[in-house]
XYZ file of C-alpha atoms in Angstrom:
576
model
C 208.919 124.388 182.574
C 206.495 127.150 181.713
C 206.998 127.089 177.398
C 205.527 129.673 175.202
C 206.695 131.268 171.283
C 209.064 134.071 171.578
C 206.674 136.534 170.276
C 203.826 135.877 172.982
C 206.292 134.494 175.659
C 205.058 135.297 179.541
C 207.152 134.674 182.327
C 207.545 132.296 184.930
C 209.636 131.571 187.683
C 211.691 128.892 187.103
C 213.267 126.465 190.030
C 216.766 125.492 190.430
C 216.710 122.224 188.272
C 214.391 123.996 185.667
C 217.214 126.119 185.388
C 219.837 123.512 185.425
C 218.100 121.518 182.634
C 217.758 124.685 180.388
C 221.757 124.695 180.596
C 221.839 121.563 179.506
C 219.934 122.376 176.732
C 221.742 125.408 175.424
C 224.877 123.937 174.504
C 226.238 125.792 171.251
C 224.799 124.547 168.235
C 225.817 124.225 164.731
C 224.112 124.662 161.783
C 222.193 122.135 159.984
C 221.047 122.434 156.946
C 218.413 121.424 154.113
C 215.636 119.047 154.646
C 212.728 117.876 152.822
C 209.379 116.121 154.405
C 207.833 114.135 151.976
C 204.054 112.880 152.900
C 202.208 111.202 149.855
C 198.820 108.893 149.333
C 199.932 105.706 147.616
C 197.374 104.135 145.063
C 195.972 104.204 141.599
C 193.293 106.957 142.485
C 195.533 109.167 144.347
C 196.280 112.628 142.500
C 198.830 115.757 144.038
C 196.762 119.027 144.244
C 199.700 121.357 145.033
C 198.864 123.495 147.864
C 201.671 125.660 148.297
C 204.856 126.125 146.894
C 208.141 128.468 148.393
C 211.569 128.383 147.314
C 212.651 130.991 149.491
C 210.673 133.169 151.604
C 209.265 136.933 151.277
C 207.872 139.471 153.801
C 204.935 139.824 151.901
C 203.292 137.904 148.926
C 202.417 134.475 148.165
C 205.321 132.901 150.651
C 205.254 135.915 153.242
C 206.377 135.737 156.475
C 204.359 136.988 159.676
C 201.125 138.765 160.678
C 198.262 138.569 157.743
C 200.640 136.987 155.463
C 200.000 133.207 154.208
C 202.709 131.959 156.701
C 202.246 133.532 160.401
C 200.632 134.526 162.955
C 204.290 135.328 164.081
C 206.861 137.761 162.471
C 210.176 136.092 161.669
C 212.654 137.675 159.524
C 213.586 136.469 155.969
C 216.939 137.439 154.779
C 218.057 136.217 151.545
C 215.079 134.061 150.580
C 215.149 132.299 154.098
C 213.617 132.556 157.364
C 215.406 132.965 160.262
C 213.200 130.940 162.248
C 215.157 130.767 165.583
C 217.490 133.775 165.279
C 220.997 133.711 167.320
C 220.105 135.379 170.739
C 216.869 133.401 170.954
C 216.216 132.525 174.833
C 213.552 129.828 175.963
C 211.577 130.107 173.701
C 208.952 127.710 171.442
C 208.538 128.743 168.184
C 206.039 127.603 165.594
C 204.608 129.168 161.935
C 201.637 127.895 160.175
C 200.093 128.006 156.503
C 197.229 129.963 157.298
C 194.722 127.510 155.230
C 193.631 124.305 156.678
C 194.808 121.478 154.281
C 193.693 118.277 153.401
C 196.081 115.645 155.671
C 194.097 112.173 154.300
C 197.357 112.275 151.782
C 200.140 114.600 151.031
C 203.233 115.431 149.998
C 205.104 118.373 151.848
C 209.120 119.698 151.231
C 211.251 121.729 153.199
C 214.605 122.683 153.506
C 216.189 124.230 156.900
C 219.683 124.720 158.731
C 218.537 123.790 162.186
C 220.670 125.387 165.389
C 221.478 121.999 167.559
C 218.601 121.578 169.239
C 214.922 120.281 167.262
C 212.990 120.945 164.414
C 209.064 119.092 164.139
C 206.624 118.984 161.120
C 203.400 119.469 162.525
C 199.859 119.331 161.973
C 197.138 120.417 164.124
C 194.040 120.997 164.581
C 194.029 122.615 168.852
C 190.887 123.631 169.976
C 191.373 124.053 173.712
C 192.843 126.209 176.639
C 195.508 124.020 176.496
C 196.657 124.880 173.127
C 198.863 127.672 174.483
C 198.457 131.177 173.659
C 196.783 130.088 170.081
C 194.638 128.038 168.633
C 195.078 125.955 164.882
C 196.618 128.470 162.837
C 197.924 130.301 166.066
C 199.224 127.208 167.975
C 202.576 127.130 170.282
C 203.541 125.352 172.896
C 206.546 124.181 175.124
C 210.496 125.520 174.709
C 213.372 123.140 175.153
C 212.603 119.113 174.588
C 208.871 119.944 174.135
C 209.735 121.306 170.581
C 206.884 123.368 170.235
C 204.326 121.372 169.520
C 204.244 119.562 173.004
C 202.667 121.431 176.352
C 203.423 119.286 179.723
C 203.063 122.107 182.443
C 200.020 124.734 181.326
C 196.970 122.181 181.659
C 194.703 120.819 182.282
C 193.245 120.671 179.469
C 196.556 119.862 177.223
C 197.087 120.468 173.692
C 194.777 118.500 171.277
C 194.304 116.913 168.056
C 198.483 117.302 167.301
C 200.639 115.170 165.144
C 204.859 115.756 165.328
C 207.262 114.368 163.300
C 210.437 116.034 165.143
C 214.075 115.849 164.293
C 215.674 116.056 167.796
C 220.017 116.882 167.861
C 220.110 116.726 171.588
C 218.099 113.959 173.699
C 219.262 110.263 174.208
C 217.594 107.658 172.152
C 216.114 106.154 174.827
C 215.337 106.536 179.107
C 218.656 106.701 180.296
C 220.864 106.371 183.361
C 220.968 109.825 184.695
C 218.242 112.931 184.385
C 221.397 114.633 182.396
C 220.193 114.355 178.712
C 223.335 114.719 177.147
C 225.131 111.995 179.276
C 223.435 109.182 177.466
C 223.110 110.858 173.554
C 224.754 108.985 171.033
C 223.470 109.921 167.567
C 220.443 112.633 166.488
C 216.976 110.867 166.284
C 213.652 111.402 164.801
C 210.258 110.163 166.109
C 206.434 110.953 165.599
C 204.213 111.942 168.610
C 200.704 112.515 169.268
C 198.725 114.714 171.873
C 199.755 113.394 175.317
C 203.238 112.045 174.122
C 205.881 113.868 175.031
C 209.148 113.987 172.594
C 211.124 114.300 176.727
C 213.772 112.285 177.251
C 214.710 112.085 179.950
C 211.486 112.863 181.545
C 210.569 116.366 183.465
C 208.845 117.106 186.192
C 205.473 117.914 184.340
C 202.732 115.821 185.360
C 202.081 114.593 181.575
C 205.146 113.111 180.517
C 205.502 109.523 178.973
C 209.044 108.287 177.729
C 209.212 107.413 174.262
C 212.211 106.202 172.584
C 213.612 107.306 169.901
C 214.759 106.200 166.428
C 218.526 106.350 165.868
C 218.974 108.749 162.270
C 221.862 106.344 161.245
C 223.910 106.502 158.959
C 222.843 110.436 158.527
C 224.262 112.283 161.813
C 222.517 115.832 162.235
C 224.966 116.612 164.596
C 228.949 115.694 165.168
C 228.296 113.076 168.159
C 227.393 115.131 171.102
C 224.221 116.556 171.978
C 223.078 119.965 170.719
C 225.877 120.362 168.113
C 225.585 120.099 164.530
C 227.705 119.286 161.412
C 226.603 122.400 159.473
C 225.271 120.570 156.368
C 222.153 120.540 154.120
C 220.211 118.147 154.635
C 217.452 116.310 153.048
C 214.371 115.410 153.988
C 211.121 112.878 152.477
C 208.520 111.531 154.125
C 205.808 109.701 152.438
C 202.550 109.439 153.781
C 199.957 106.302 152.372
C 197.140 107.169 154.032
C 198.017 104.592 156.701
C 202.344 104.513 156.773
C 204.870 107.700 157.152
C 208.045 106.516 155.747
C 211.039 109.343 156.173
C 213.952 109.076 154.003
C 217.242 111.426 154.606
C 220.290 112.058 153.309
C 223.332 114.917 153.784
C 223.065 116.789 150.419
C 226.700 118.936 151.378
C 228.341 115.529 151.620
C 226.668 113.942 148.257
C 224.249 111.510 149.960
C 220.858 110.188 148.511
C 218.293 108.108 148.896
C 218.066 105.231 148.198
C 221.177 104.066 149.085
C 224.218 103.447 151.643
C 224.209 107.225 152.358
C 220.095 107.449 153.540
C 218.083 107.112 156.475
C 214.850 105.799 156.522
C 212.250 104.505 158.481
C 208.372 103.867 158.547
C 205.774 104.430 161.445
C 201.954 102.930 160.586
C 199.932 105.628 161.456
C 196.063 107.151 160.552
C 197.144 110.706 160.936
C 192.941 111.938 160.470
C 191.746 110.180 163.964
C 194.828 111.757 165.556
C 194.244 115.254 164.725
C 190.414 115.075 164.584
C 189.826 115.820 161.066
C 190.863 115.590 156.940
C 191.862 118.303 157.248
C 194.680 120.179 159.640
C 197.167 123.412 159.954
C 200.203 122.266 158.912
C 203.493 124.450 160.048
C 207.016 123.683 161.470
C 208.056 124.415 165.323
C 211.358 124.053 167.291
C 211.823 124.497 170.879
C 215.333 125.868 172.561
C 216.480 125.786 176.194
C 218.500 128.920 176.481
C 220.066 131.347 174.475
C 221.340 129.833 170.746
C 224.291 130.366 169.128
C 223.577 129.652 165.558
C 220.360 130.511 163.932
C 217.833 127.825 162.415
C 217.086 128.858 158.980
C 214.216 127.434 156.799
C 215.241 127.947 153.272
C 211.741 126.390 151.807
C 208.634 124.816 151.848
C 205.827 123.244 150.163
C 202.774 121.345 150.292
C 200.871 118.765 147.951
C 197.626 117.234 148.885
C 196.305 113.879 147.299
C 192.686 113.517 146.151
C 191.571 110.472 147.321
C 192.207 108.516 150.697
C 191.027 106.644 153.302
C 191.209 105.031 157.071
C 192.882 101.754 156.927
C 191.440 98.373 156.490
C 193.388 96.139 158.355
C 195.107 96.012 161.915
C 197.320 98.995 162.281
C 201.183 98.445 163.992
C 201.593 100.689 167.188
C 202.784 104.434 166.240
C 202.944 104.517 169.870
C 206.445 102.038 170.455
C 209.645 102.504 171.475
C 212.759 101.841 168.773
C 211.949 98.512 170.385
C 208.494 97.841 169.441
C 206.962 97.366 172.481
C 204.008 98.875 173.207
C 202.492 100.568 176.630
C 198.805 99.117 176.399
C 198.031 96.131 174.750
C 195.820 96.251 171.435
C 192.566 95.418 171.466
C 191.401 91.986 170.930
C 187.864 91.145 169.038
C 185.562 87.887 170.144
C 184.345 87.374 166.735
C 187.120 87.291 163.791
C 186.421 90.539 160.903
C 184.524 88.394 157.923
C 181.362 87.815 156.571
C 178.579 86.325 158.745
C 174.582 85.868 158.387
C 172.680 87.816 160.574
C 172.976 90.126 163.859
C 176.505 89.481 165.756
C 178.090 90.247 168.753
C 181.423 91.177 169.631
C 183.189 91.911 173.084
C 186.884 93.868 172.862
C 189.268 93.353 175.486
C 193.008 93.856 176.163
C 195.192 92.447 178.304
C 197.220 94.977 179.873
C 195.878 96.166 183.465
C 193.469 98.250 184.182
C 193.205 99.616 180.343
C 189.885 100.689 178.871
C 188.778 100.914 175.352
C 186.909 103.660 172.768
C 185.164 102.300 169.490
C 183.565 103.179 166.929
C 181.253 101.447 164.770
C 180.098 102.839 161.336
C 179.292 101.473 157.428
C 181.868 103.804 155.875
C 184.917 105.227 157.111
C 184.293 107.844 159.661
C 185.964 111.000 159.683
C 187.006 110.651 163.113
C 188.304 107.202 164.667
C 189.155 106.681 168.325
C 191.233 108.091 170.294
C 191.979 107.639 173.852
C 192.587 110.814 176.338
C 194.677 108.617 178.569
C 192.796 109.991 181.384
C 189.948 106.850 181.396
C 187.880 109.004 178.724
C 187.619 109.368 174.918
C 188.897 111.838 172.744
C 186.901 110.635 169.502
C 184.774 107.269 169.748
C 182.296 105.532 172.568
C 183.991 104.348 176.174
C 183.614 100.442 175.623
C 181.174 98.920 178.753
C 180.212 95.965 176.980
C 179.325 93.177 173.795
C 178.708 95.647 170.813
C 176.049 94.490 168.415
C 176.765 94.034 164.649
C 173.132 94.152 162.477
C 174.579 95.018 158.943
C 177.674 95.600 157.321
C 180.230 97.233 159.613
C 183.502 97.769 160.585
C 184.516 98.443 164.051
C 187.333 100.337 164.787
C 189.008 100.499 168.629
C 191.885 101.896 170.539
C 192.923 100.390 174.215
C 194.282 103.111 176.762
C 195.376 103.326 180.455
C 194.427 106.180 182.323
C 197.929 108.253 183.340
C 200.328 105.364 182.544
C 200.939 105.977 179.222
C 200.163 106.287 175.789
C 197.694 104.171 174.433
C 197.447 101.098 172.072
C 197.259 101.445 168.021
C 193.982 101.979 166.126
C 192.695 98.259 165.719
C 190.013 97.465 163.017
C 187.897 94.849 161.664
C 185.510 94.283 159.265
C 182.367 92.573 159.271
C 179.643 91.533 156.188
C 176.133 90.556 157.287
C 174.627 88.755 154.642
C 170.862 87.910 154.703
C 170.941 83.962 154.688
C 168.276 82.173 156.268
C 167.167 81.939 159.520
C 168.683 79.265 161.670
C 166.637 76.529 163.235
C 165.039 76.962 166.490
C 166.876 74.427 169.014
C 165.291 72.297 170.968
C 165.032 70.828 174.133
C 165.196 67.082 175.543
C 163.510 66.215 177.986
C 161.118 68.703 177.050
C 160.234 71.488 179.923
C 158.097 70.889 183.293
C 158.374 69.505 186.138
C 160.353 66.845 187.625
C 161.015 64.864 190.752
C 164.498 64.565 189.986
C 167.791 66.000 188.570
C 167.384 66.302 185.004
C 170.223 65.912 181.760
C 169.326 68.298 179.113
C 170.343 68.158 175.917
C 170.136 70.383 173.442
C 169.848 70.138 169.304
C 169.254 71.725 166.410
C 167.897 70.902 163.033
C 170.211 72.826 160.845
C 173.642 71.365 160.031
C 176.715 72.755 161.652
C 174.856 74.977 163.942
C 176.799 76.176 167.133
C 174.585 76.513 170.218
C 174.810 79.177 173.004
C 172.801 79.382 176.132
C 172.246 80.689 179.274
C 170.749 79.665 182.817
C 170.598 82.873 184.386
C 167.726 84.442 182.444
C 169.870 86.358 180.328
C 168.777 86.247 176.154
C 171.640 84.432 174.658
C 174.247 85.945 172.366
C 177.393 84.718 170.247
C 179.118 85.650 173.726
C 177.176 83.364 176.224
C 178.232 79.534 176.857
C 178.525 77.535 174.264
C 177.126 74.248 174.168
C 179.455 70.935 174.355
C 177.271 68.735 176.080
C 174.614 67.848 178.328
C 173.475 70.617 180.683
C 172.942 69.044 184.378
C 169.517 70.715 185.986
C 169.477 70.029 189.397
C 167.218 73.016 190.570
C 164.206 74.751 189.277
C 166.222 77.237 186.077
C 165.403 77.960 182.673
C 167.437 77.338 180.064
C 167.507 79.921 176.830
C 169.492 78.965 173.571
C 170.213 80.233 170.421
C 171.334 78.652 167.328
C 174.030 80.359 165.186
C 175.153 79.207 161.657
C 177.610 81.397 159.569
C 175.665 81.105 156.396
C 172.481 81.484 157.859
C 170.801 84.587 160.231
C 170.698 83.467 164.073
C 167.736 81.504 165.375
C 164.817 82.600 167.135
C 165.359 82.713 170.862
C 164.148 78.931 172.697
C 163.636 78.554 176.182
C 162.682 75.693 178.508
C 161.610 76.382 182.011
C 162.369 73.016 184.585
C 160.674 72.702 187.799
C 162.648 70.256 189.878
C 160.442 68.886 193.384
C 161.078 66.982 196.340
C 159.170 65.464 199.201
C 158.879 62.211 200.556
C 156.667 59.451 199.254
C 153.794 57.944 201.409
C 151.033 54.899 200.607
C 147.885 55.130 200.246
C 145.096 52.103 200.474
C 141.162 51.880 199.507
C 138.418 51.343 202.103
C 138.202 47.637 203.853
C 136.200 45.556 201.156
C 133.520 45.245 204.477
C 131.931 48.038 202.676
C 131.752 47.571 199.130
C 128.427 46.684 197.580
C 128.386 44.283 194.804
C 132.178 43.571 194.963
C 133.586 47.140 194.082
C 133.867 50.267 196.208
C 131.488 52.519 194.974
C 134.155 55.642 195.534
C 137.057 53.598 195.054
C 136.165 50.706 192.569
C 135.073 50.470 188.982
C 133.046 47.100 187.905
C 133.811 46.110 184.710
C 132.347 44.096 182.218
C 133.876 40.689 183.387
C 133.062 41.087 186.764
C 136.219 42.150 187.945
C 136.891 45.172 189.716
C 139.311 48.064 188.336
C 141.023 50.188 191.264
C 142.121 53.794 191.124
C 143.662 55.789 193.211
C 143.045 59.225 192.969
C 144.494 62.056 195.501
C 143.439 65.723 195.055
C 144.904 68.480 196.670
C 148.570 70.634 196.737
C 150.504 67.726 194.879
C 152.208 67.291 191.816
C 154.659 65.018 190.395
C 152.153 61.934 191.407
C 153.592 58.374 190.207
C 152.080 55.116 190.901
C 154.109 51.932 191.621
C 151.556 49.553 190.566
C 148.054 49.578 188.623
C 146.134 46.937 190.130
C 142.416 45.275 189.351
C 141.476 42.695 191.816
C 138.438 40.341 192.813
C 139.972 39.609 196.062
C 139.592 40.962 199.570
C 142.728 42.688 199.737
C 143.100 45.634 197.319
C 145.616 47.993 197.330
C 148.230 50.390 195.352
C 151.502 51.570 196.486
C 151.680 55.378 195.265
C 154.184 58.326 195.409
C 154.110 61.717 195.671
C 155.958 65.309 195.900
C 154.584 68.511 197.314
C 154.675 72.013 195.831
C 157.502 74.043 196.386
C-alpha cells in the first residue's frame, strides 16, 4: 500500500485486498493514554545532558508544534497542552514529528506521555538519507500508513528507508505469523517490538516486496487495548525504556488503574541492541510516528515529551544477543563465527568468519577504537556500513573486529558479533625445520616437521600458498610422493609468528641398468688407465663414473680388485 503523512499524502490507486486490509485496520479505537520512553547510558561516567523538556505542547515557543517550530516539519494541533497527533477523521495516513536538532543516541533518556487511537504508536530515531525516505529526509522523514507505523516504507523503493530504529507499541496485529492474512483473527493481547531498516513491524505480511515477519512481544500483564484488535481501554499509560549503550529495557504500567513498575502491575522487557551502527551515526532525529488504515474514531493525543542525552558511551565489547528474533529467540541468519578466539596473541593473526545458515554473507569491520559506524547488512548481498567479507582478515596490532551475517532477500540479518584481539610484541618464533632435508629423491619421502621453540603449533601448505594460522595444521608426518614444496610456519601465543620455511622435494623415477669397466685385455700395468686407479699396495681401486642427463646415481657395491674380473653393479634415474 502506497503510505505517506497526512500533510504531504499523494494518491494511489489501491486494489481490492489493499482495500480490504485497510478495513481491517480501521476498526474503532479507544483511547490510550500516557506513556513514558525511558532510554539511559548505564555506568559510572555516564552524565544526563537534558535536551528537551515539554509538559504540554504550544504552537509556538520552546515546545511548538509545526512548520519552523522545534517540533515539525508538520502542523498538528495542540489543544489544551496536547497534540492531537492523529486527529478523529484521519484517513490512511502515516504520521510522524521530529525535534528539529539531531541528538546524541550513544545514551539517553527520553519521556512521553500519549492517548493512542487503537492502532500504533513508535519512538523513532533516524537518520534517512535516501529517495526512499519518503517525502522527507531526517528531520522531515515519513513513511508507510496502517501496520507500517510510519517509520516503515515496503512499497515506494527501491532504495528503502535507511539508517531507522522503531520501538512501536502496536494495539492491532497478532503476536506472531498467523493462520489467516486477517490480522485481527489471530490478536490476542497489544505488543511492542523494535525494528530496524528492512524489518517490517507487518504481521501478517503484505504484498510489498520487502516484508519480513517478525514476532512480536506480548505487553502482558499491561493490555493497551480491551482484547481485540484496534480497541483500547482508554487509560494513561506509562512508559520507560532504558537504553545502556548496548540493552533497551521498556518498563510499563497503566497509571489510571494505579500500576507501577517494578512490580505485579508492569511490563518489561529487554532487546540487546547498538542503536549507533543501526542508524549510521551518534547522533540521530528523534520523533514519534503512528500509522492508521482508514478513517479513526478517537484521536491519539501526545500530552508530553522529553529528551536526556548521556555524556559518555560506547559500542559493546562482547557478543551482542540478536535484536533481530522472534518472541522466540530464534534468529533468521546465523551469527558469525571467528577462527581465532578474541584474546591476546603475539604477533600478526589471521581470522576467517563464517556462518552457517545458507547462502548468508558477512560485513566487518576492523578498527583500534570503536568506530562510529559498525556493520550493517542491506539484506540485498551488500553492506550498509562495513567491508563485504571474501576472505581470512589479517590482525597486525591491537584490534577488534566487529561482523554482522546477512542473507540477501530472506530476511533480516544476524546480530552485531565482536571480538577483541591484543597483539603483544613477544619474540619471534623459531623457524621450523625440515627432515629429510630438501632435494631430490628416488623415492616417496616422510617429512617431518619441528620446531625449536616449545609448544609451537605448525601450519603448512603444499600448494605454494604462504602459510597462515588458517592453513593445515601439522599432526604428523607429511607423505611426499611427487615433486611439491612444502611451506610452514611456526606459531606460539607468547611469541610473534616465525619466519616463513620452505623445502622444495624432487621425487625421480627410471629404471636401473649395470654398468662394467673395459676387459682387463687392455689394462697396462694391472689398472685401466680410464677406469682404474693403482694404489700404493699394488692393488687397483675401481670407479665408476657416468656423465650425462642423470641424477639420483647410487652404487650397489664399491669394489678394488687385483683380479681379472672387475666390476660394479650401479643404479640410476633420469631427469624428469
Amino acid at each position: 500500500m502506497m503510505c505517506y503523512p497526512a500533510q504531504k499524502s499523494r494518491s494511489s490507486s489501491l486494489s481490492l485486498r489493499s482495500v480490504f486490509r485497510l478495513a481491517l485496520f480501521s476498526r474503532p479505537s479507544v483511547v490510550l493514554s500516557f506513556a513514558v520512553v525511558t532510554l539511559g547510558l548505564l555506568g559510572p561516567a555516564a552524565r544526563a545532558q537534558n535536551i528537551f523538556n515539554c509538559s504540554s505542547f504550544t504552537t509556538t515557543g520552546t515546545c511548538g508544534v509545526g512548520s519552523g517550530q522545534p517540533f515539525g516539519p508538520y502542523g498538528y494541533p495542540v489543544s489544551d497542552g496536547a497534540m492531537d497527533f492523529v486527529p478523529v477523521g484521519s484517513t490512511h495516513n502515516g504520521n510522524a514529528f521530529w525535534y528539529q536538532t539531531a541528538v546524541n543516541v550513544q545514551g539517553f533518556t527520553s519521556t512521553f506521555t500519549f492517548v493512542p487511537n487503537g492502532f500504533n504508536l513508535a519512538f523513532v530515531l533516524n537518520n534517512c538519507n535516501q529517495s526512499g525516505c519518503g517525502s522527507g529526509k531526517g528531520p522531515t522523514y515519513a513513511a508507510g500508513a496502517g501496520c507500517e507505523g510510519g517509520f516503515y516504507q515496503a512499497f515506494d523503493g527501491p532504495p528503502y528507508p535507511n539508517n531507522v530504529f522503531a520501538l512501536m507499541l502496536d494495539s492491532y496485529s497478532p503476536l506472531t505469523l498467523g493462520t489467516t492474512w486477517a490480522s485481527w483473527v489471530d490478536f490476542t493481547y497489544s505488543s511492542a517490538q523494535i525494528y530496524q531498516t528492512n524489518q517490517s513491524p507487518c504481521i501478517p505480511n503484505d504484498t510489498g516486496p520487502n516484508y519480513y515477519p517478525t514476532s512480536k512481544v506480548s505487553t502482558s500483564p499491561v493490555n493497551l487495548t480491551t482484547g481485540s484488535a484496534a480497541s483500547t481501554t482508554g487509560d494513561t499509560y506509562s512508559a520507560t525504556v532504558t537504553y545502556s549503550g548496548t540493552t533497551l529495557t521498556l518498563s510499563m504500567y497503566d497509571v489510571t488503574t494505579g500500576g507501577s513498575c517494578p512490580g505485579t502491575t508492569c511490563f518489561t522487557h529487554s532487546w540487546p541492541v547498538y542503536i549507533p551502527s543501526i542508524v549510521g551515526g551518534t547522533t540521530a532525529y528523534v520523533g514519534l510516528t503512528s500509522g492508521i488504515g482508514l478513517t479513526t474514531t478517537r484521536p491519539l493525543h501526545i500530552n508530553s515529551f522529553s529528551y536526556d542525552a548521556n555524556s559518555s558511551s560506547g559500542p559493546p565489547t562482547t557478543t551482542i544477543a540478536n535484536m533481530y528474533a522472534d518472541a522466540g529467540g530464534t534468529a533468521t541468519t546465523a551469527n558469525p563465527s571467528y577462527s581465532l578466539a578474541p584474546g591476546s596473541y603475539s604477533g600478526t593473526q589471521t581470522v576467517t568468519l563464517t556462518s552457517s545458515t545458507a547462502n548468508s554473507y558477512i560485513c566487518y569491520a576492523l578498527a583500534a577504537s570503536p568506530p562510529a559506524l559498525t556493520p550493517q547488512t542491506k539484506n540485498d548481498g551488500t553492506c550498509a556500513q562495513g567491508t563485504l567479507y571474501t576472505g581470512p582478515i589479517t590482525i597486525s596490532s591491537n584490534e577488534t573486529l566487529y561482523a554482522m551475517a546477512g542473507t540477501p532477500h530472506l530476511g533480516p540479518p544476524s546480530s552485531l558479533t565482536v571480538a577483541a584481539y591484543t597483539i603483544d610484541g613477544g619474540a619471534s618464533t623459531s623457524t621450523p625445520t625440515f627432515s629429510p632435508a630438501a632435494g631430490a629423491y628416488t623415492s616417496a619421502q616422510s617429512v617431518t616437521i619441528s620446531d625449536a621453540t616449545s609448544d609451537a603449533t605448525i601450519y603448512y601448505t603444499t600448494n605454494g600458498a604462504t602459510p597462515t594460522t588458517s592453513s593445515t595444521q601439522y599432526t604428523g608426518p607429511i607423505a611426499v610422493s611427487s615433486t611439491e614444496t612444502l611451506q610452514a610456519i611456526a606459531v606460539e601465543r607468547d611469541d610473534t609468528n616465525s619466519a616463513v620455511a620452505a623445502a622444495a622435494y624432487t621425487i625421480a623415477s627410471g629404471t636401473p641398468f649395470s654398468i662394467s669397466p673395459p676387459s682387463p685385455s687392455t689394462w697396462t700395468t694391472g689398472c685401466d688407465p680410464v677406469f682404474g686407479t693403482l694404489q700404493a699396495d699394488g692393488s687397483c681401486s675401481v670407479d665408476i663414473v657416468i656423465t650425462g642427463n642423470f641424477q639420483g646415481l647410487t652404487c650397489g657395491e664399491s669394489h678394488v680388485e687385483n683380479s681379472t674380473t672387475i666390476w660394479t653393479q650401479c643404479s640410476y634415474k633420469p631427469l624428469p
